[in-house]
XYZ file of N, CA and C in Angstrom:
687
model
N -149.938 -190.355 -17.658
C -148.864 -190.711 -18.507
C -148.320 -189.309 -19.065
N -146.880 -189.345 -19.324
C -146.534 -187.759 -19.777
C -146.802 -188.013 -21.402
N -146.699 -186.638 -22.223
C -147.127 -186.554 -23.381
C -145.951 -187.344 -24.134
N -146.371 -188.044 -25.087
C -145.160 -188.260 -26.343
C -144.764 -187.180 -26.981
N -143.525 -187.031 -27.128
C -142.700 -185.673 -27.781
C -142.191 -186.465 -29.110
N -142.826 -185.924 -30.187
C -142.386 -186.450 -31.537
C -141.178 -185.520 -32.025
N -139.795 -185.816 -32.029
C -138.900 -184.873 -32.405
C -138.938 -184.869 -34.290
N -138.816 -183.670 -34.567
C -138.626 -183.292 -36.100
C -137.756 -184.301 -36.673
N -137.825 -184.616 -38.003
C -136.950 -185.494 -38.536
C -135.615 -184.370 -38.795
N -134.393 -184.967 -38.815
C -132.985 -183.995 -38.876
C -132.729 -184.527 -40.212
N -133.172 -183.799 -41.180
C -132.708 -184.000 -42.842
C -132.346 -182.662 -43.318
N -132.324 -181.653 -42.849
C -132.218 -180.382 -43.712
C -131.013 -179.729 -43.050
N -129.861 -179.725 -43.609
C -128.675 -178.917 -43.097
C -128.975 -177.492 -42.853
N -129.640 -176.882 -43.613
C -130.020 -175.329 -43.429
C -130.619 -175.097 -42.323
N -131.469 -175.979 -41.745
C -132.372 -176.015 -40.194
C -131.284 -175.795 -39.153
N -129.926 -176.748 -39.502
C -129.033 -176.784 -38.464
C -128.269 -175.485 -38.506
N -127.944 -175.042 -39.563
C -127.225 -173.885 -39.838
C -127.899 -172.826 -39.274
N -129.118 -172.568 -39.294
C -129.887 -171.481 -38.567
C -129.862 -171.585 -37.067
N -129.855 -172.725 -36.506
C -129.697 -173.170 -35.090
C -128.481 -172.582 -34.568
N -127.478 -172.897 -35.635
C -125.726 -172.677 -35.186
C -125.578 -171.155 -35.181
N -126.356 -170.585 -36.121
C -126.285 -168.875 -36.216
C -126.777 -168.406 -35.175
N -128.076 -168.975 -34.829
C -128.750 -168.042 -33.738
C -128.152 -168.534 -32.194
N -127.379 -169.462 -32.389
C -126.317 -169.803 -31.013
C -125.402 -169.002 -30.706
N -124.820 -168.257 -32.041
C -123.888 -166.984 -31.785
C -124.631 -165.850 -31.180
N -125.803 -165.286 -31.907
C -126.268 -164.420 -31.717
C -127.848 -164.119 -32.387
N -128.780 -163.421 -31.838
C -130.155 -163.373 -32.484
C -129.685 -162.542 -33.892
N -130.483 -162.957 -34.750
C -130.425 -162.536 -36.399
C -131.778 -162.684 -36.946
N -131.835 -161.501 -37.782
C -133.087 -161.497 -38.882
C -132.461 -162.570 -40.194
N -133.361 -163.099 -41.006
C -133.207 -163.920 -41.984
C -132.283 -163.361 -42.977
N -132.247 -162.269 -43.444
C -131.287 -161.719 -44.281
C -129.796 -161.717 -43.886
N -129.937 -161.441 -42.329
C -128.118 -161.561 -41.819
C -127.738 -162.918 -41.710
N -128.679 -164.160 -41.489
C -128.242 -165.344 -41.505
C -127.798 -165.613 -43.016
N -128.492 -165.166 -43.841
C -128.089 -165.683 -45.381
C -126.947 -164.964 -45.630
N -126.620 -163.746 -45.152
C -125.465 -162.942 -45.673
C -124.225 -163.455 -44.593
N -124.467 -163.960 -43.635
C -123.190 -164.643 -42.804
C -122.858 -165.835 -43.432
N -123.714 -166.685 -44.025
C -123.149 -167.976 -44.512
C -122.738 -167.661 -45.786
N -123.258 -166.618 -46.460
C -122.303 -166.376 -47.894
C -121.001 -165.832 -47.515
N -120.868 -164.999 -46.584
C -119.642 -164.365 -46.393
C -118.773 -165.514 -45.901
N -118.904 -166.440 -45.147
C -118.120 -167.602 -44.504
C -118.149 -168.666 -45.445
N -118.603 -168.384 -46.747
C -118.714 -169.503 -48.023
C -119.358 -170.891 -47.388
N -120.362 -170.851 -46.553
C -120.730 -172.149 -45.991
C -122.012 -172.752 -47.000
N -122.235 -171.667 -48.194
C -123.121 -172.238 -49.058
C -122.520 -173.264 -50.099
N -120.985 -173.402 -50.007
C -120.557 -174.308 -50.655
C -120.569 -175.835 -49.986
N -121.161 -175.750 -48.648
C -121.510 -177.045 -47.922
C -123.069 -177.130 -47.623
N -123.559 -176.137 -47.754
C -125.147 -176.140 -47.325
C -125.899 -175.362 -48.177
N -126.764 -176.213 -49.089
C -127.745 -175.505 -50.241
C -128.443 -174.453 -49.388
N -128.284 -173.167 -50.085
C -129.080 -171.889 -49.345
C -129.855 -171.153 -50.558
N -131.016 -171.116 -50.316
C -132.051 -170.181 -51.161
C -132.954 -169.788 -50.264
N -133.048 -168.403 -50.307
C -133.808 -167.557 -49.538
C -135.231 -168.211 -49.298
N -135.985 -168.715 -50.367
C -137.316 -169.421 -50.358
C -137.024 -170.497 -49.048
N -136.247 -171.252 -49.335
C -135.937 -172.036 -48.147
C -135.765 -171.780 -46.948
N -134.995 -170.721 -46.972
C -134.551 -170.115 -45.444
C -135.789 -169.709 -44.708
N -136.635 -169.156 -45.349
C -137.798 -168.592 -44.704
C -138.818 -169.893 -44.344
N -138.756 -170.895 -45.202
C -139.577 -172.082 -44.788
C -138.956 -172.554 -43.451
N -137.732 -172.641 -43.624
C -136.877 -173.515 -42.454
C -137.211 -172.626 -41.322
N -137.062 -171.469 -41.183
C -137.330 -170.700 -40.083
C -138.680 -170.947 -39.445
N -139.835 -170.551 -40.582
C -141.325 -171.173 -40.066
C -141.227 -172.387 -39.475
N -140.638 -173.660 -39.966
C -140.855 -174.794 -39.189
C -140.132 -174.825 -37.659
N -138.934 -173.935 -37.752
C -138.484 -174.064 -36.400
C -139.058 -173.120 -35.575
N -139.723 -172.236 -35.961
C -140.441 -171.688 -34.713
C -141.669 -172.332 -34.373
N -142.459 -173.068 -35.313
C -143.480 -173.909 -35.086
C -143.256 -175.079 -34.102
N -141.947 -175.490 -34.266
C -141.423 -176.598 -33.481
C -140.749 -175.991 -31.998
N -140.818 -174.618 -31.858
C -140.366 -174.348 -30.691
C -138.830 -174.078 -30.424
N -138.087 -174.305 -31.611
C -136.679 -174.173 -31.517
C -136.204 -172.838 -31.462
N -136.659 -172.082 -32.242
C -136.265 -170.508 -32.224
C -137.869 -169.664 -32.049
N -137.519 -168.492 -31.782
C -138.782 -167.771 -31.596
C -138.235 -166.039 -32.054
N -139.354 -165.332 -32.356
C -139.223 -164.039 -32.839
C -138.725 -163.380 -31.644
N -137.796 -162.443 -31.746
C -137.396 -161.527 -30.647
C -137.847 -160.067 -30.654
N -137.730 -159.389 -31.925
C -138.057 -158.091 -32.090
C -138.415 -158.064 -33.507
N -138.960 -156.864 -34.058
C -139.262 -156.658 -35.532
C -138.594 -155.131 -35.814
N -137.822 -155.067 -36.605
C -136.897 -153.885 -36.995
C -137.428 -153.203 -38.192
N -137.277 -152.058 -38.252
C -137.645 -151.192 -39.695
C -136.644 -150.502 -39.796
N -135.696 -150.561 -41.036
C -134.629 -149.574 -41.244
C -134.826 -148.751 -42.595
N -135.215 -147.370 -42.142
C -135.777 -146.350 -43.453
C -136.768 -146.866 -44.027
N -136.677 -147.025 -45.330
C -137.889 -147.806 -46.160
C -137.901 -149.259 -46.441
N -136.945 -149.652 -45.672
C -136.707 -151.133 -46.059
C -137.984 -151.807 -45.177
N -138.425 -152.906 -45.816
C -139.453 -154.000 -44.971
C -139.040 -154.267 -43.741
N -139.896 -154.608 -42.823
C -139.520 -154.716 -41.569
C -138.830 -156.180 -41.561
N -137.832 -156.367 -40.494
C -137.242 -157.470 -40.546
C -137.547 -157.997 -39.358
N -137.777 -159.507 -39.152
C -137.916 -159.918 -37.690
C -136.699 -160.791 -37.383
N -136.090 -160.172 -35.955
C -134.962 -160.722 -35.612
C -135.655 -162.072 -34.741
N -134.735 -163.263 -34.821
C -135.035 -164.630 -34.032
C -134.022 -164.844 -33.166
N -134.444 -165.674 -32.035
C -133.289 -166.265 -31.294
C -133.502 -167.505 -30.750
N -132.451 -168.237 -30.565
C -132.511 -169.504 -30.114
C -133.231 -169.719 -28.767
N -134.181 -170.804 -28.799
C -134.689 -171.198 -27.497
C -134.051 -172.074 -26.698
N -134.152 -172.401 -25.262
C -133.510 -173.570 -24.578
C -133.800 -174.958 -25.418
N -134.790 -174.867 -25.934
C -135.187 -176.235 -26.813
C -134.451 -176.270 -27.947
N -134.358 -175.288 -28.429
C -133.293 -175.201 -29.870
C -132.068 -175.489 -29.638
N -131.441 -174.817 -28.350
C -129.926 -175.155 -28.211
C -129.858 -176.414 -27.701
N -130.781 -177.284 -27.220
C -130.487 -178.638 -27.063
C -130.669 -179.313 -28.552
N -131.487 -179.217 -29.278
C -131.776 -179.755 -30.740
C -130.323 -179.541 -31.207
N -130.053 -178.448 -31.474
C -128.679 -178.113 -32.112
C -127.508 -179.020 -31.680
N -127.347 -179.191 -30.275
C -126.301 -179.867 -29.758
C -126.618 -181.444 -30.129
N -127.674 -181.837 -29.836
C -127.932 -183.350 -30.128
C -127.957 -183.718 -31.564
N -128.387 -182.818 -32.671
C -128.145 -182.899 -34.068
C -126.710 -182.865 -34.250
N -125.774 -182.105 -33.836
C -124.489 -181.848 -34.348
C -123.884 -183.114 -33.847
N -123.959 -183.412 -32.549
C -123.508 -184.823 -31.966
C -123.554 -186.150 -32.594
N -125.193 -186.209 -33.390
C -125.647 -187.261 -33.939
C -124.517 -187.399 -35.380
N -124.583 -186.148 -36.010
C -123.838 -186.041 -37.279
C -122.410 -186.355 -37.062
N -121.788 -185.878 -36.228
C -120.446 -186.264 -35.990
C -120.109 -187.614 -35.700
N -120.727 -188.438 -34.714
C -120.641 -189.565 -34.486
C -121.001 -190.659 -35.148
N -121.965 -190.407 -35.714
C -122.680 -191.617 -36.507
C -122.488 -191.558 -38.177
N -121.660 -192.209 -39.003
C -121.777 -192.218 -40.571
C -123.160 -192.729 -40.788
N -123.865 -192.088 -41.917
C -125.212 -192.324 -42.362
C -124.788 -192.752 -43.968
N -125.882 -193.333 -44.330
C -125.597 -193.760 -45.785
C -126.031 -192.688 -46.750
N -125.324 -192.078 -47.613
C -125.784 -190.910 -48.472
C -125.748 -191.843 -50.066
N -126.376 -190.991 -50.844
C -126.275 -191.659 -52.124
C -125.998 -190.483 -53.357
N -124.685 -190.265 -53.420
C -123.917 -189.657 -54.331
C -124.331 -189.915 -55.649
N -124.562 -189.088 -56.629
C -125.156 -189.235 -58.169
C -123.482 -190.209 -58.602
N -122.549 -189.921 -58.289
C -121.167 -190.332 -59.062
C -121.267 -191.881 -58.589
N -121.532 -192.175 -57.522
C -121.867 -193.689 -56.942
C -123.145 -194.558 -57.670
N -123.966 -193.572 -58.023
C -125.086 -194.543 -58.550
C -124.450 -194.826 -60.003
N -123.941 -193.782 -60.719
C -123.254 -194.283 -61.798
C -122.143 -195.371 -61.961
N -121.436 -195.331 -60.673
C -120.541 -196.404 -60.735
C -121.022 -197.849 -60.652
N -122.457 -197.805 -59.945
C -123.168 -198.988 -59.657
C -123.649 -199.706 -60.884
N -123.822 -198.911 -62.052
C -124.356 -198.991 -63.408
C -123.574 -199.040 -64.543
N -122.008 -199.307 -64.212
C -121.118 -198.665 -65.067
C -121.060 -199.553 -66.399
N -121.700 -200.974 -66.260
C -121.593 -201.826 -67.519
C -122.600 -201.181 -68.695
N -123.477 -200.411 -68.393
C -124.271 -199.678 -69.234
C -123.877 -198.942 -70.509
N -122.567 -198.554 -70.416
C -122.035 -198.048 -71.457
C -120.645 -198.756 -71.734
N -120.172 -198.528 -72.997
C -118.949 -199.527 -73.174
C -117.874 -199.168 -72.556
N -116.895 -199.871 -72.491
C -115.621 -199.699 -71.504
C -114.681 -198.471 -72.175
N -114.693 -198.501 -73.328
C -113.795 -197.487 -73.882
C -114.348 -196.224 -73.867
N -115.750 -195.897 -73.925
C -116.343 -194.458 -73.389
C -116.241 -194.184 -72.153
N -116.602 -195.418 -71.087
C -116.513 -195.235 -69.729
C -115.012 -194.565 -69.428
N -113.765 -195.164 -69.928
C -112.658 -194.600 -69.794
C -112.520 -193.077 -70.207
N -112.904 -192.997 -71.342
C -112.863 -191.290 -71.855
C -113.645 -190.423 -70.921
N -114.590 -191.144 -70.622
C -115.488 -190.052 -69.386
C -114.986 -190.011 -68.328
N -114.040 -190.597 -67.780
C -113.534 -190.706 -66.451
C -112.256 -189.978 -66.422
N -111.490 -190.049 -67.588
C -110.658 -188.962 -67.859
C -110.748 -187.877 -67.753
N -112.147 -187.530 -68.450
C -112.502 -185.800 -68.472
C -113.004 -185.391 -67.025
N -113.361 -186.439 -66.104
C -113.704 -186.032 -64.748
C -112.488 -185.851 -64.107
N -111.368 -186.515 -64.302
C -110.366 -186.182 -63.346
C -109.610 -184.779 -63.730
N -109.713 -184.344 -64.964
C -109.364 -183.069 -65.604
C -110.201 -182.237 -64.699
N -111.642 -182.468 -64.508
C -112.536 -181.345 -63.809
C -112.058 -181.467 -62.367
N -111.882 -182.557 -61.656
C -111.670 -182.618 -60.410
C -110.294 -182.028 -60.047
N -109.258 -181.927 -60.851
C -108.120 -181.426 -60.662
C -108.154 -179.947 -60.593
N -109.054 -179.418 -61.535
C -109.475 -178.072 -61.433
C -109.976 -177.792 -59.932
N -111.062 -178.751 -59.620
C -111.855 -178.067 -58.450
C -110.667 -178.283 -57.354
N -109.907 -179.107 -57.273
C -109.023 -179.121 -56.246
C -107.666 -177.896 -56.148
N -107.529 -177.539 -57.396
C -106.918 -176.266 -57.305
C -107.475 -175.119 -56.866
N -109.030 -174.910 -57.335
C -109.740 -173.674 -56.765
C -110.061 -173.961 -55.358
N -110.201 -175.125 -54.662
C -110.150 -175.317 -53.358
C -108.711 -174.988 -52.377
N -107.871 -175.166 -53.045
C -106.463 -174.909 -52.382
C -106.282 -173.597 -52.529
N -106.736 -172.826 -53.431
C -106.741 -171.378 -53.559
C -107.384 -170.923 -52.327
N -108.758 -171.234 -52.191
C -109.637 -170.981 -51.169
C -109.105 -170.712 -49.806
N -108.168 -172.076 -49.549
C -107.554 -172.237 -48.283
C -106.552 -171.402 -48.036
N -105.820 -171.186 -49.047
C -104.722 -170.115 -49.011
C -105.082 -168.722 -48.748
N -106.166 -168.460 -49.307
C -106.675 -167.168 -48.971
C -107.089 -167.084 -47.678
N -107.914 -167.877 -47.140
C -108.278 -168.078 -45.716
C -107.040 -167.820 -44.664
N -106.091 -168.782 -44.935
C -104.827 -168.674 -44.137
C -104.203 -167.147 -44.133
N -104.289 -166.551 -45.438
C -103.440 -165.204 -45.389
C -104.103 -164.424 -44.829
N -105.457 -164.642 -44.534
C -106.433 -163.387 -43.762
C -106.419 -163.871 -42.355
N -105.559 -164.833 -41.947
C -105.605 -165.282 -40.282
C -106.825 -165.920 -40.214
N -107.431 -166.530 -41.013
C -108.665 -167.447 -40.266
C -108.332 -168.679 -39.780
N -108.734 -168.674 -38.574
C -108.648 -170.214 -37.943
C -109.134 -171.338 -38.606
N -108.108 -172.323 -38.779
C -108.705 -173.459 -39.459
C -109.787 -174.040 -39.153
N -110.424 -173.836 -38.075
C -111.580 -174.351 -37.514
C -112.913 -173.728 -38.305
N -112.617 -172.783 -38.732
C -113.745 -172.206 -39.617
C -113.773 -172.108 -41.006
N -112.682 -173.221 -41.733
C -112.612 -173.580 -42.800
C -112.356 -175.139 -42.963
N -112.577 -175.950 -41.670
C -112.577 -177.385 -41.712
C -113.235 -178.112 -43.002
N -114.364 -177.542 -43.064
C -115.112 -178.184 -44.258
C -114.546 -178.277 -45.683
N -113.947 -177.161 -45.855
C -113.203 -177.084 -47.023
C -111.799 -177.659 -47.053
N -111.226 -178.082 -46.203
C -110.125 -178.943 -45.823
C -110.717 -180.481 -46.156
N -111.802 -180.552 -45.554
C -112.407 -182.014 -45.749
C -112.813 -182.191 -47.036
N -113.254 -181.220 -48.010
C -113.755 -181.250 -49.357
C -112.555 -181.362 -50.136
N -111.398 -181.027 -49.692
C -110.346 -180.993 -50.851
C -109.749 -182.345 -50.582
N -109.712 -183.230 -49.180
C -109.308 -184.506 -49.249
C -110.243 -185.436 -49.902
N -111.612 -185.102 -50.270
C -112.456 -186.214 -50.717
C -112.120 -185.742 -52.377
N -111.874 -184.711 -52.924
C -111.508 -184.475 -54.165
C -110.298 -185.342 -54.652
N -109.362 -185.324 -53.669
C -108.058 -185.754 -53.922
C -108.125 -187.359 -53.939
N -108.989 -187.812 -53.085
C -109.114 -189.417 -52.808
C -109.918 -189.689 -54.282
N -110.739 -188.901 -54.613
C -111.885 -189.363 -55.748
C -110.500 -189.399 -56.976
N -109.778 -188.440 -57.055
C -108.726 -188.354 -58.248
C -107.879 -189.384 -58.234
N -107.611 -190.230 -56.885
C -106.771 -191.265 -57.006
C -107.462 -192.411 -57.284
N -108.669 -192.501 -56.841
C -109.746 -193.611 -57.355
C -109.974 -193.757 -58.596
N -110.262 -192.401 -59.475
C -110.775 -192.685 -60.623
C -109.489 -192.959 -61.650
N -108.260 -192.601 -61.147
C -107.014 -192.812 -62.101
C -107.033 -194.325 -61.857
N -107.107 -194.984 -60.871
C -106.865 -196.380 -60.664
C -107.889 -197.200 -61.496
N -109.212 -196.719 -61.299
C -110.427 -197.474 -62.054
C -109.988 -197.325 -63.673
N -109.733 -196.280 -64.152
C -109.294 -196.377 -65.537
C -108.178 -197.108 -66.012
N -107.108 -197.064 -65.014
C -106.087 -198.238 -65.458
C -106.676 -199.657 -65.091
N -107.537 -200.041 -64.439
C -108.307 -201.195 -64.213
C -108.808 -201.652 -65.376
N -109.778 -200.598 -65.895
C -110.743 -201.033 -66.847
C -109.852 -201.236 -68.122
N -108.618 -200.426 -68.435
C -107.915 -200.581 -69.669
C -107.221 -201.798 -69.548
N -106.570 -202.538 -68.222
C -106.399 -203.906 -68.100
C -107.065 -204.990 -68.362
N -108.286 -205.111 -67.586
C -108.976 -206.190 -67.598
C -110.707 -205.811 -67.509
N -111.057 -204.590 -67.699
C -112.528 -204.187 -67.292
C -113.169 -204.502 -66.120
N -111.989 -204.450 -64.986
C -112.478 -204.973 -63.556
C -112.842 -206.437 -63.753
N -112.254 -207.278 -64.518
C -112.344 -208.440 -64.291
C -113.381 -208.913 -65.388
N -113.863 -208.152 -66.572
C -115.086 -208.327 -67.191
C -114.942 -207.790 -68.590
N -113.829 -207.477 -68.729
C -113.477 -206.801 -70.316
C -114.188 -207.592 -71.268
N -113.816 -208.743 -71.644
C -114.324 -209.450 -72.745
C -115.855 -209.701 -72.918
N -116.481 -209.892 -71.828
C -118.187 -209.820 -71.590
C -118.522 -208.462 -71.776
N -117.802 -207.535 -71.209
C -118.160 -206.270 -71.302
C -118.355 -205.705 -72.767
N -117.180 -205.905 -73.463
C -117.138 -205.714 -74.973
C -118.296 -206.421 -75.843
N -118.289 -207.539 -75.523
C -119.381 -208.610 -76.308
C -120.823 -208.226 -75.846
N -120.977 -207.583 -74.703
C -122.337 -207.078 -74.282
C -122.745 -206.155 -75.042
N -121.846 -205.221 -75.445
C -122.347 -203.827 -76.097
C -122.137 -204.145 -77.460
N -121.408 -205.078 -78.217
C -121.485 -205.522 -79.500
C -122.782 -206.230 -79.799
N -123.237 -206.879 -78.791
C -124.681 -207.500 -79.035
C -125.701 -206.383 -78.813
N -125.496 -205.238 -78.335
C -126.551 -204.162 -77.936
C -125.981 -202.728 -78.621
N -125.912 -202.834 -79.828
C -125.190 -201.601 -80.251
C -126.035 -200.274 -79.897
N -125.216 -199.164 -79.924
C -125.946 -197.874 -79.329
C -126.806 -197.489 -80.441
N -127.912 -196.738 -79.941
C -128.804 -196.312 -81.203
C -128.194 -195.100 -82.136
N -128.559 -195.387 -83.428
C -128.321 -194.587 -84.388
C -128.800 -193.245 -84.204
N -128.140 -191.961 -84.748
C -128.274 -190.626 -84.588
C -129.898 -190.554 -85.404
N -130.022 -191.155 -86.545
C -131.173 -190.945 -87.376
C -132.331 -191.500 -86.562
N -132.042 -192.513 -85.702
C -133.231 -193.177 -84.987
C -133.551 -192.243 -83.973
N -132.843 -191.256 -83.627
C -133.034 -190.460 -82.425
C -133.988 -189.244 -83.104
N -133.562 -188.892 -84.134
C -134.304 -187.629 -84.775
C -135.724 -188.204 -85.490
N -135.937 -189.448 -85.610
C -137.185 -189.956 -86.622
C -138.068 -189.584 -85.511
N -139.393 -189.141 -86.270
C -140.548 -188.697 -85.576
C -141.302 -190.073 -84.880
N -141.975 -189.618 -83.706
C -142.409 -190.847 -83.165
C -143.783 -191.430 -83.704
N -144.095 -192.607 -83.527
C -145.224 -193.190 -84.334
C -146.596 -192.307 -83.918
N -147.183 -192.280 -84.931
C -148.660 -191.538 -84.719
C -149.515 -192.261 -83.681
N -150.199 -191.589 -82.573
C -150.927 -192.444 -81.620
C -152.370 -192.631 -82.162
N -153.012 -193.872 -81.964
C -154.279 -194.166 -82.795
C -155.072 -193.143 -81.989
N -156.181 -192.577 -82.962
C -157.377 -191.615 -82.357
C -158.089 -192.391 -81.277
N -158.148 -191.424 -80.263
C -158.836 -191.792 -79.159
C -160.358 -191.846 -79.486
N -161.022 -193.105 -78.904
C -162.600 -193.244 -79.053
C -163.322 -193.653 -77.760
N -164.200 -193.040 -77.739
C -164.950 -193.321 -76.493
C -165.378 -194.945 -76.687
N -165.522 -195.446 -75.293
C -166.013 -196.831 -75.114
C -167.291 -196.733 -75.700
N -167.602 -198.113 -76.898
C -168.795 -198.358 -77.469
C -169.004 -197.457 -78.836
N -168.077 -196.492 -78.973
C -168.447 -195.773 -80.276
C -167.858 -196.856 -81.209
N -168.377 -196.635 -82.470
C -168.491 -197.362 -84.024
C -167.325 -196.675 -84.641
N -166.545 -197.631 -85.214
C -165.444 -197.090 -86.336
C -166.165 -196.964 -87.469
N -165.491 -196.311 -88.427
C -165.811 -196.166 -89.832
C -165.614 -197.211 -90.713
N -166.427 -197.436 -91.911
C -165.778 -198.828 -92.514
C -164.793 -198.682 -93.516
């Protein structure tokens, strides 16, 4: 009976980035991090040096990458150069195909807040969403500027496609939040009278209540100990 191969869980985009970088050429970890930053990929993939070395160790253990050579440049610490293995090449391609082909359920924090919208008064929700629109508009302008710079330097659109995607998401969210604010003002998404009554019956905590000292805890006594008279 052939051995059962247990594939690693594909949950860390940084691991995929390492595989993709080593598909280009062998690199040491510092070069991997520098390349991701130079290409602004840390905007899409969370990058920390500690996490990077952990990911590299896991990929080596799984046989997806392997050390190629160790270099020393002057007084700098030794740097291990890694290369992609045939198994890593297969893993990278299958992982990419899966991500591009199959939508997966993600849990954005804004979506979580929307699912619990009634926990704040309708008027406050509208005010907060209007502030969000301002921040989103600033993000959109910054993202457009990044794309303009990339185009000015002749960077092919292939290498900034995630930035274009991010801009579309921001623009779509701005449109959605505008519509949501208008809907809340009109009828509270079909629940405005109940929404107002709900918070009238449950007033917000007073600031003085928040600053009051917590009640003292009763003294801890061992089981069987006697209290004083």
